[in-house]
């Protein structure tokens, strides 16, 4: 397994493989790899000839008061996981090679970035859109895997790739969960043991929304009330949003029609957790 | 010569050539081709196996009061010129294929776009940066030619390509001029005959700045005064700016050191003309 540290070396690696007709699967990550990432790597491994995983804690997607300096970093463990999964190359660039002096170009996807995480974390999605554009242009993957857990990010990347004609053909892979429903996230390590016990309330709330839809509810406000009722049962949880949205535009729906994504964000103590569930259905129940 | 109308067809054409090891030279234009464009096409023809010229009057780089609807369009003549120069393909997309419903991603290069044309034409460079990103990602050229006449645009594209790791290796080609010094531009057709006679004052003003530098002047304010003095001799001309700048950042210089670009914009009647001249020199004359 090759460890690539600079952008020219990354470009060379891809060019060489493409010249030989090898297809490249790409899994961009911020490291601290868990079973969710492993699922993405396995999907890439199955679909493409070669797999590259990027590990880069991108500073431009963190706000000034966020956890950039404390974000979990464990390159040794991440390398071991990648090697075990048959990854061909890890791209682990320095901040300097990704953002050299004078770098200034910014990519924005204003419609999809406006709400939800975009409101909670100004500039976050601008950082995401910019680094994803850089990575896809550099790696030139045939397919790229994103976890559904960060649904707004995944939807934004799909719009971005379409709008800018970028390579990479993004694929959204279903969220991997703990047995009690908690969506896997590198930030789960921040949870104390009582917080960890409280945390599955987020997926239970979303699940209540899905159950209401399955039972025939099509009114978004009432679906939201089902979710909020479940959230209220957990004293450690503070809801940031529990929303019923269009899966492409992420605009809130009032009446459901064919498909929806339920988006949720909660604080459990000082830890901010995200989750979401997608559903599609006939218009009339 | 192939005429390509849609983005998927453009991507296919490039992919097929690349698979055969053919190098692609790219000349992005807004049509209304003149001798300046012909020089870019010839340079591309010499350097690459295949040449593609895009002809797209990009709406997002025009302001609401600008000449989008009146911008000269002459696809037949442009095709004839391209055919004569041995161009392999023209990419002439519709606005709809470039900006389908829902398209929203925007690329900005805030440092380079801030001054000069950026001040005169808000959002202009955001439109340029976005369409160039789309075109380069789509065409995947080995090399791309830009005219020096739009120097700020060319500098912005170079920064953009570097920052986003885009393909296309942009090359700035020297400005082609009329015998009296007027830089060729598709907008020169708007000049009345008396305006046309007045128009070379812009290149004469810049030339006076270059002459001052050659004579040993290193103080930007004094170089600017030389340029303004020439401009003042032409009653039909209104100076928008005549500036002495760093050729990479486009920030104004106060004292010259090794290299500079002299940037100029004037109105001649209702027509806005741009020009610039680059120079490099020893620090001490």
XYZ file of C-alpha atoms in Angstrom:
570
model
C 0.000 0.000 0.000
C 1.390 3.334 -1.102
C 1.293 6.434 1.144
C 1.108 9.565 -1.005
C 1.918 12.920 0.582
C 1.926 15.551 -2.180
C -0.532 16.666 -4.823
C 1.821 16.059 -7.805
C 2.523 12.501 -6.589
C -1.225 11.903 -6.252
C -1.879 13.185 -9.780
C 0.933 10.987 -11.131
C -0.390 7.865 -9.422
C -3.842 8.331 -10.952
C -2.526 9.192 -14.381
C -0.373 6.076 -14.458
C -3.260 3.796 -13.488
C -5.649 5.409 -15.942
C -3.120 4.978 -18.727
C -3.191 1.237 -18.021
C -6.990 1.176 -18.125
C -7.287 0.597 -14.372
C -10.463 2.033 -12.777
C -10.028 4.046 -9.582
C -12.433 4.025 -6.627
C -12.043 6.894 -4.170
C -13.075 7.245 -0.522
C -12.379 10.765 0.804
C -12.179 10.875 4.635
C -10.880 12.957 7.522
C -9.345 9.809 9.041
C -10.350 8.323 12.418
C -11.720 5.505 10.305
C -14.546 3.359 11.666
C -16.895 0.671 10.389
C -18.773 3.269 8.333
C -15.608 4.077 6.399
C -14.823 0.368 6.133
C -18.170 -0.151 4.399
C -17.310 2.596 1.876
C -13.894 1.065 1.222
C -15.415 -2.375 0.684
C -17.959 -0.958 -1.763
C -15.129 0.774 -3.663
C -13.042 -2.406 -3.577
C -15.895 -4.381 -5.149
C -16.633 -1.846 -7.885
C -13.185 -0.641 -9.000
C -9.774 -2.090 -9.861
C -7.833 0.167 -7.492
C -8.894 2.018 -4.336
C -7.454 5.225 -2.918
C -8.503 6.608 0.481
C -7.713 10.228 1.296
C -7.102 11.182 4.917
C -7.137 14.933 5.339
C -8.577 16.936 8.220
C -9.540 19.906 6.057
C -9.095 23.119 8.076
C -11.332 25.254 5.841
C -14.471 23.319 6.784
C -14.068 23.968 10.533
C -15.349 27.141 12.177
C -13.119 29.154 14.532
C -14.795 27.675 17.637
C -14.984 24.100 16.326
C -12.899 21.016 17.025
C -10.211 21.271 14.309
C -7.253 20.957 16.702
C -8.939 18.202 18.739
C -10.391 16.266 15.816
C -9.331 12.629 16.326
C -6.135 11.831 14.395
C -4.829 8.251 14.277
C -2.931 7.711 11.030
C -1.293 4.459 12.223
C -4.625 2.811 13.019
C -6.137 4.175 9.820
C -3.269 2.739 7.776
C -3.743 -0.661 9.394
C -7.460 -0.666 8.555
C -6.758 0.376 4.960
C -4.078 -2.260 4.512
C -6.390 -4.927 5.857
C -9.110 -3.866 3.406
C -6.777 -4.052 0.417
C -6.577 -0.314 -0.218
C -3.974 0.455 -2.895
C -3.014 3.964 -1.827
C -3.612 6.419 1.001
C -3.459 10.091 0.065
C -2.513 11.905 3.287
C -1.466 15.392 2.197
C -0.192 18.167 4.423
C -2.219 21.357 4.748
C 0.571 23.170 2.900
C 0.402 20.957 -0.187
C -3.399 21.337 -0.297
C -3.397 25.088 0.440
C -0.067 26.600 -0.663
C 0.653 30.294 -0.048
C -1.580 32.415 -2.285
C -4.311 29.781 -2.649
C -7.643 31.611 -2.651
C -10.185 29.885 -4.907
C -13.462 29.022 -3.207
C -16.315 26.830 -4.429
C -19.846 27.331 -3.117
C -23.136 25.502 -3.671
C -25.393 28.177 -2.240
C -28.812 26.527 -2.536
C -28.015 23.237 -0.845
C -25.633 24.841 1.680
C -28.107 27.467 2.897
C -30.048 25.527 5.521
C -29.494 23.014 8.342
C -25.752 22.416 8.786
C -25.102 25.532 6.698
C -26.953 27.648 9.264
C -25.299 25.952 12.221
C -21.814 26.063 10.688
C -21.279 29.114 8.436
C -18.533 28.524 5.814
C -18.522 24.775 6.579
C -19.918 23.733 3.199
C -17.786 26.232 1.329
C -14.794 24.417 2.841
C -16.280 21.045 1.913
C -17.142 22.054 -1.669
C -13.676 23.534 -2.210
C -11.721 20.573 -0.863
C -13.907 18.027 -2.676
C -13.381 19.902 -5.964
C -9.626 19.864 -5.383
C -9.589 16.177 -4.437
C -11.754 14.970 -7.316
C -9.757 16.978 -9.873
C -6.565 15.560 -8.452
C -7.543 11.918 -7.982
C -9.705 11.713 -11.141
C -11.626 8.758 -9.727
C -14.089 6.693 -11.720
C -16.349 6.466 -8.670
C -16.334 8.124 -5.253
C -18.094 6.991 -2.077
C -19.692 9.260 0.510
C -21.521 8.141 3.646
C -25.219 8.899 3.920
C -24.715 9.911 7.566
C -23.649 13.374 6.338
C -26.572 13.593 3.962
C -26.434 17.309 3.260
C -22.743 16.994 2.416
C -23.417 14.065 0.091
C -26.266 15.904 -1.655
C -24.058 18.967 -2.018
C -21.269 16.907 -3.570
C -23.687 15.381 -6.071
C -24.880 18.844 -7.127
C -21.313 20.163 -7.262
C -20.041 17.332 -9.456
C -22.954 17.776 -11.829
C -22.612 21.578 -11.973
C -18.844 21.665 -12.552
C -18.637 18.512 -14.713
C -16.199 17.065 -12.190
C -15.016 13.478 -12.404
C -15.764 11.016 -9.609
C -19.367 9.899 -10.054
C -20.348 10.231 -6.349
C -22.268 7.393 -4.723
C -24.103 7.726 -1.396
C -23.598 4.641 0.772
C -26.141 3.772 3.515
C -25.288 4.769 7.074
C -23.680 2.113 9.250
C -25.165 1.977 12.772
C -24.417 0.528 16.177
C -26.784 -2.215 17.378
C -28.869 0.391 19.237
C -29.264 2.544 16.107
C -26.609 5.223 16.747
C -25.060 6.273 13.413
C -21.300 5.698 13.376
C -19.272 8.908 13.477
C -15.685 9.775 14.327
C -17.128 12.265 16.812
C -18.882 9.537 18.854
C -15.610 9.121 20.798
C -16.405 12.472 22.460
C -19.520 10.992 24.170
C -19.345 10.190 27.897
C -20.925 6.875 28.854
C -24.231 8.451 29.936
C -24.251 10.544 26.757
C -23.555 7.422 24.738
C -26.613 5.806 26.301
C -28.719 8.850 25.421
C -27.398 9.243 21.866
C -29.623 6.688 20.046
C -32.606 8.955 20.698
C -31.715 10.752 17.449
C -32.152 7.659 15.284
C -35.269 6.688 17.295
C -36.789 10.103 16.580
C -36.100 9.744 12.840
C -37.433 6.202 12.946
C -40.676 7.551 14.464
C -40.964 9.924 11.504
C -40.450 7.048 9.059
C -43.053 4.973 10.917
C -45.559 7.819 10.643
C -44.960 8.069 6.886
C -45.331 4.306 6.509
C -48.608 4.562 8.407
C -49.817 7.023 5.777
C -48.988 10.426 7.255
C -48.143 12.948 4.477
C -48.249 16.199 6.459
C -44.715 17.329 7.294
C -45.649 19.271 10.431
C -47.342 16.210 11.920
C -44.402 13.963 10.967
C -42.090 16.454 12.656
C -44.256 16.383 15.786
C -43.815 12.581 15.956
C -40.051 13.027 15.833
C -40.000 15.819 18.435
C -42.146 13.785 20.815
C -39.540 10.999 20.837
C -36.679 13.491 21.206
C -38.376 15.034 24.252
C -38.156 11.712 26.124
C -34.359 12.127 26.464
C -33.353 14.855 28.969
C -29.689 14.898 27.812
C -30.693 15.711 24.218
C -31.243 19.198 22.772
C -32.774 19.190 19.311
C -31.166 21.542 16.777
C -33.464 20.504 13.993
C -35.655 17.582 12.965
C -36.844 18.380 9.461
C -38.775 16.823 6.588
C -37.060 17.804 3.335
C -36.795 17.299 -0.393
C -33.876 14.861 -0.892
C -32.318 16.873 -3.757
C -32.816 20.533 -2.817
C -32.992 19.957 0.991
C -35.808 22.506 1.149
C -38.400 21.720 3.839
C -41.570 20.089 2.564
C -45.052 20.876 3.806
C -46.842 17.980 2.135
C -44.980 14.815 1.126
C -44.931 13.611 -2.451
C -43.072 10.432 -3.478
C -39.866 10.931 -1.473
C -38.386 12.715 1.494
C -35.334 12.817 3.692
C -35.730 13.278 7.428
C -32.771 15.297 8.688
C -31.808 15.515 12.339
C -29.195 17.265 14.468
C -29.018 17.133 18.252
C -26.643 18.130 20.968
C -26.018 15.466 23.574
C -24.061 17.351 26.218
C -21.407 19.189 24.222
C -21.393 16.709 21.339
C -23.284 17.530 18.168
C -24.733 14.487 16.384
C -26.218 14.206 12.902
C -28.404 11.557 11.374
C -30.979 11.193 8.597
C -33.273 8.702 6.943
C -34.460 8.573 3.349
C -37.798 7.249 2.272
C -39.853 6.986 -0.892
C -43.491 6.015 -1.210
C -46.615 6.365 -3.254
C -48.287 9.757 -3.023
C -51.615 8.469 -1.717
C -51.158 6.006 1.130
C -14.627 19.371 -38.209
C -17.080 18.220 -35.578
C -19.663 20.565 -34.027
C -20.447 19.442 -30.474
C -23.590 20.782 -28.798
C -23.988 18.988 -25.467
C -21.792 18.447 -22.426
C -21.961 14.607 -22.529
C -20.918 14.621 -26.208
C -18.012 16.934 -25.363
C -16.863 14.673 -22.519
C -17.089 11.627 -24.809
C -15.046 13.254 -27.550
C -12.227 14.086 -25.153
C -12.306 10.711 -23.451
C -12.047 8.919 -26.776
C -9.067 10.983 -27.907
C -7.281 10.642 -24.571
C -7.740 6.882 -24.685
C -5.860 6.886 -27.990
C -3.047 8.961 -26.506
C -3.997 12.073 -28.501
C -3.161 15.398 -26.798
C -5.883 18.042 -26.746
C -5.320 21.787 -27.121
C -8.209 24.004 -26.033
C -9.126 27.584 -26.965
C -12.161 28.815 -24.979
C -13.892 31.787 -26.642
C -17.150 33.711 -26.751
C -17.083 33.552 -30.565
C -16.856 36.602 -32.849
C -13.431 35.238 -33.660
C -10.721 37.613 -34.869
C -6.975 37.514 -35.552
C -6.289 37.323 -31.807
C -8.256 34.085 -31.567
C -6.603 32.841 -34.743
C -3.210 33.275 -33.073
C -4.390 31.196 -30.089
C -5.719 28.466 -32.394
C -2.447 28.357 -34.327
C -0.448 28.077 -31.109
C -2.710 25.199 -29.991
C -2.426 23.564 -33.416
C 1.378 23.614 -33.180
C 1.538 22.242 -29.639
C -1.181 19.566 -29.554
C -2.473 16.695 -31.682
C -6.103 17.847 -31.661
C -7.639 21.293 -31.153
C -11.060 22.126 -29.756
C -12.453 25.677 -29.726
C -15.402 26.456 -27.475
C -17.833 29.172 -28.543
C -20.109 30.121 -25.667
C -21.366 33.592 -24.756
C -21.482 32.867 -21.031
C -24.437 34.744 -19.506
C -23.151 34.558 -15.916
C -20.182 36.810 -16.655
C -22.333 39.681 -17.937
C -23.870 42.254 -15.590
C -27.566 43.187 -15.887
C -26.758 46.420 -17.778
C -24.068 44.911 -20.007
C -24.077 43.791 -23.627
C -25.084 40.102 -23.280
C -27.976 40.280 -25.755
C -26.007 42.458 -28.212
C -22.704 40.623 -27.907
C -21.592 39.854 -31.494
C -22.666 36.339 -32.564
C -21.529 34.942 -35.921
C -21.290 31.166 -35.673
C -21.088 30.671 -39.480
C -18.072 32.947 -39.832
C -16.480 31.447 -36.731
C -16.924 27.944 -38.124
C -15.278 28.965 -41.388
C -12.271 30.413 -39.560
C -11.946 27.283 -37.409
C -12.195 24.977 -40.402
C -9.540 26.950 -42.229
C -7.221 26.702 -39.222
C -7.612 22.925 -38.974
C -9.635 22.906 -35.762
C -10.878 19.380 -34.989
C -13.980 20.268 -32.997
C -16.071 23.267 -32.034
C -17.899 23.013 -28.728
C -20.889 25.339 -29.063
C -23.198 24.419 -26.183
C -26.581 25.935 -25.436
C -27.072 27.875 -22.192
C -29.360 25.070 -21.025
C -26.756 22.332 -21.377
C -24.196 24.465 -19.525
C -26.618 25.658 -16.823
C -29.442 23.134 -16.448
C -32.308 23.800 -14.013
C -31.021 23.596 -10.442
C -27.407 24.447 -11.331
C -26.062 26.644 -8.530
C -22.358 26.008 -7.928
C -20.175 29.105 -8.063
C -16.388 29.400 -8.168
C -14.663 32.557 -6.928
C -11.032 33.692 -6.866
C -11.501 36.567 -4.435
C -7.969 38.005 -4.283
C -7.355 38.393 -7.997
C -10.984 39.319 -8.756
C -11.197 42.121 -6.194
C -9.760 45.060 -8.149
C -9.855 46.613 -11.652
C -12.377 44.716 -13.809
C -13.777 43.166 -10.625
C -14.671 46.623 -9.307
C -16.066 47.790 -12.624
C -18.014 44.574 -13.253
C -19.259 42.936 -10.033
C -19.840 39.153 -10.434
C -18.019 39.182 -13.796
C -15.073 37.106 -12.582
C -17.283 34.775 -10.594
C -18.997 33.997 -13.903
C -15.641 33.564 -15.640
C -14.174 31.331 -12.914
C -17.288 29.160 -12.844
C -17.545 28.652 -16.598
C -13.808 28.037 -16.995
C -13.938 25.392 -14.252
C -16.862 23.719 -16.023
C -15.158 23.860 -19.418
C -11.760 22.592 -18.272
C -13.338 19.712 -16.318
C -15.381 18.807 -19.337
C -12.801 19.159 -22.102
C -9.870 17.815 -20.019
C -7.371 19.587 -22.271
C -3.635 19.065 -22.077
C -3.079 22.769 -22.703
C -5.395 25.775 -22.873
C -4.757 29.160 -24.492
C -5.920 32.515 -23.152
C -5.216 35.900 -24.721
C -3.116 38.371 -22.758
C -5.516 41.159 -23.742
C -7.753 40.117 -20.848
C -4.823 39.929 -18.479
C -6.755 39.857 -15.221
C -8.898 37.014 -16.561
C -5.811 35.058 -17.636
C -4.111 35.577 -14.242
C -7.318 34.509 -12.498
C -7.521 31.335 -14.581
C -3.915 30.461 -13.760
C -4.603 30.829 -10.022
C -7.864 28.907 -10.321
C -6.300 25.966 -12.135
C -3.507 25.782 -9.568
C -5.862 26.076 -6.593
C -8.391 23.474 -7.761
C -5.887 21.112 -9.437
C -7.806 21.523 -12.666
C -6.553 20.120 -15.950
C -5.723 22.392 -18.851
C -2.312 23.919 -18.131
C -3.273 27.517 -19.111
C -0.922 29.477 -21.364
C -1.117 33.256 -21.826
C -0.596 34.223 -25.462
C 0.632 37.753 -26.372
C -1.969 40.287 -27.474
C -2.490 40.688 -31.200
C -2.750 44.360 -32.271
C -3.817 46.441 -35.237
C -1.042 48.330 -37.049
C -1.772 51.422 -34.914
C -1.458 49.484 -31.656
C -5.135 48.895 -30.827
C -5.518 45.502 -29.139
C -7.891 43.223 -31.042
C -11.210 42.654 -29.315
C -14.621 41.429 -30.399
C -15.975 44.659 -28.907
C -13.997 46.857 -31.325
C -16.884 46.488 -33.799
C -18.886 48.814 -31.526
C -16.501 51.733 -32.249
C -17.643 54.510 -34.616
C -15.011 55.651 -37.082
C -13.970 58.659 -34.978
C -13.870 56.442 -31.879
C -11.811 53.918 -33.784
C -9.317 56.680 -34.566
C -9.163 57.654 -30.900
C -8.918 54.089 -29.534
C -5.144 53.502 -29.926
C -4.556 56.105 -27.204
C -4.904 53.264 -24.673
C -1.967 51.294 -26.053
C 0.013 54.525 -26.473
C -0.553 55.363 -22.802
C 0.664 51.929 -21.729
C 3.610 52.215 -24.097
C 4.540 55.500 -22.405
C 4.575 53.667 -19.066
C 6.813 50.947 -20.512
C 9.123 53.606 -21.979
C 9.425 55.275 -18.573
C 10.352 51.952 -16.960
C 12.923 51.275 -19.689
C 14.338 54.729 -19.017
C 14.863 53.681 -15.384
C 11.740 54.918 -13.618
C 10.805 52.608 -10.693
C 8.250 54.766 -8.903
C 4.722 53.589 -9.757
C 3.028 56.955 -9.190
C 5.407 58.625 -11.639
C 4.948 55.846 -14.201
C 1.197 56.262 -13.851
C 1.540 60.002 -14.441
C 3.328 59.307 -17.746
C 0.434 57.114 -18.819
C -2.241 59.622 -17.745
C -0.492 62.440 -19.586
C -0.783 60.515 -22.868
C -4.404 59.571 -22.153
C -5.281 63.236 -21.588
C -4.303 64.077 -25.163
C -7.386 62.257 -26.483
C -10.659 64.117 -25.795
C -12.861 61.109 -26.697
C -11.166 58.907 -24.054
C -12.196 58.615 -20.400
C -9.689 56.723 -18.269
C -11.180 54.139 -15.899
C -7.809 53.017 -14.602
C -4.183 52.999 -15.636
C -2.382 50.993 -12.974
C 1.041 49.543 -12.206
C 0.559 46.096 -10.656
C 2.146 42.867 -9.517
C 1.624 40.414 -12.427
C 0.511 37.530 -10.157
C -1.588 39.135 -7.413
C -2.655 42.195 -9.489
C -2.174 44.358 -6.395
C -0.921 47.876 -7.202
C 2.798 48.414 -6.682
C 4.345 51.537 -5.237
C 7.952 50.767 -6.118
C 8.827 48.387 -8.953
C 10.933 45.295 -8.389
C 11.790 42.919 -11.244
C 8.398 42.762 -12.969
C 5.147 44.570 -13.424
C 2.013 44.607 -15.505
C 0.530 47.912 -16.635
C -3.245 47.554 -16.727
C -5.524 49.953 -18.535
C -9.245 50.439 -19.090
C -10.793 53.376 -20.930
C -14.156 54.353 -22.269
C -14.135 55.669 -25.820
C -17.653 56.994 -26.193
C -19.822 54.155 -24.892
C -17.282 51.413 -25.642
C -15.097 50.098 -22.839
C -11.634 49.010 -23.958
C -8.997 47.019 -22.055
C -5.317 46.613 -22.661
C -2.151 45.792 -20.717
C 1.569 45.384 -21.090
C 3.935 43.169 -19.130
C 7.521 44.013 -18.429
C 10.399 42.598 -16.417
C 13.714 44.280 -15.621
C 16.575 44.507 -13.185
C 15.728 46.211 -9.906
C 18.324 48.953 -10.217
C 18.250 50.600 -13.638
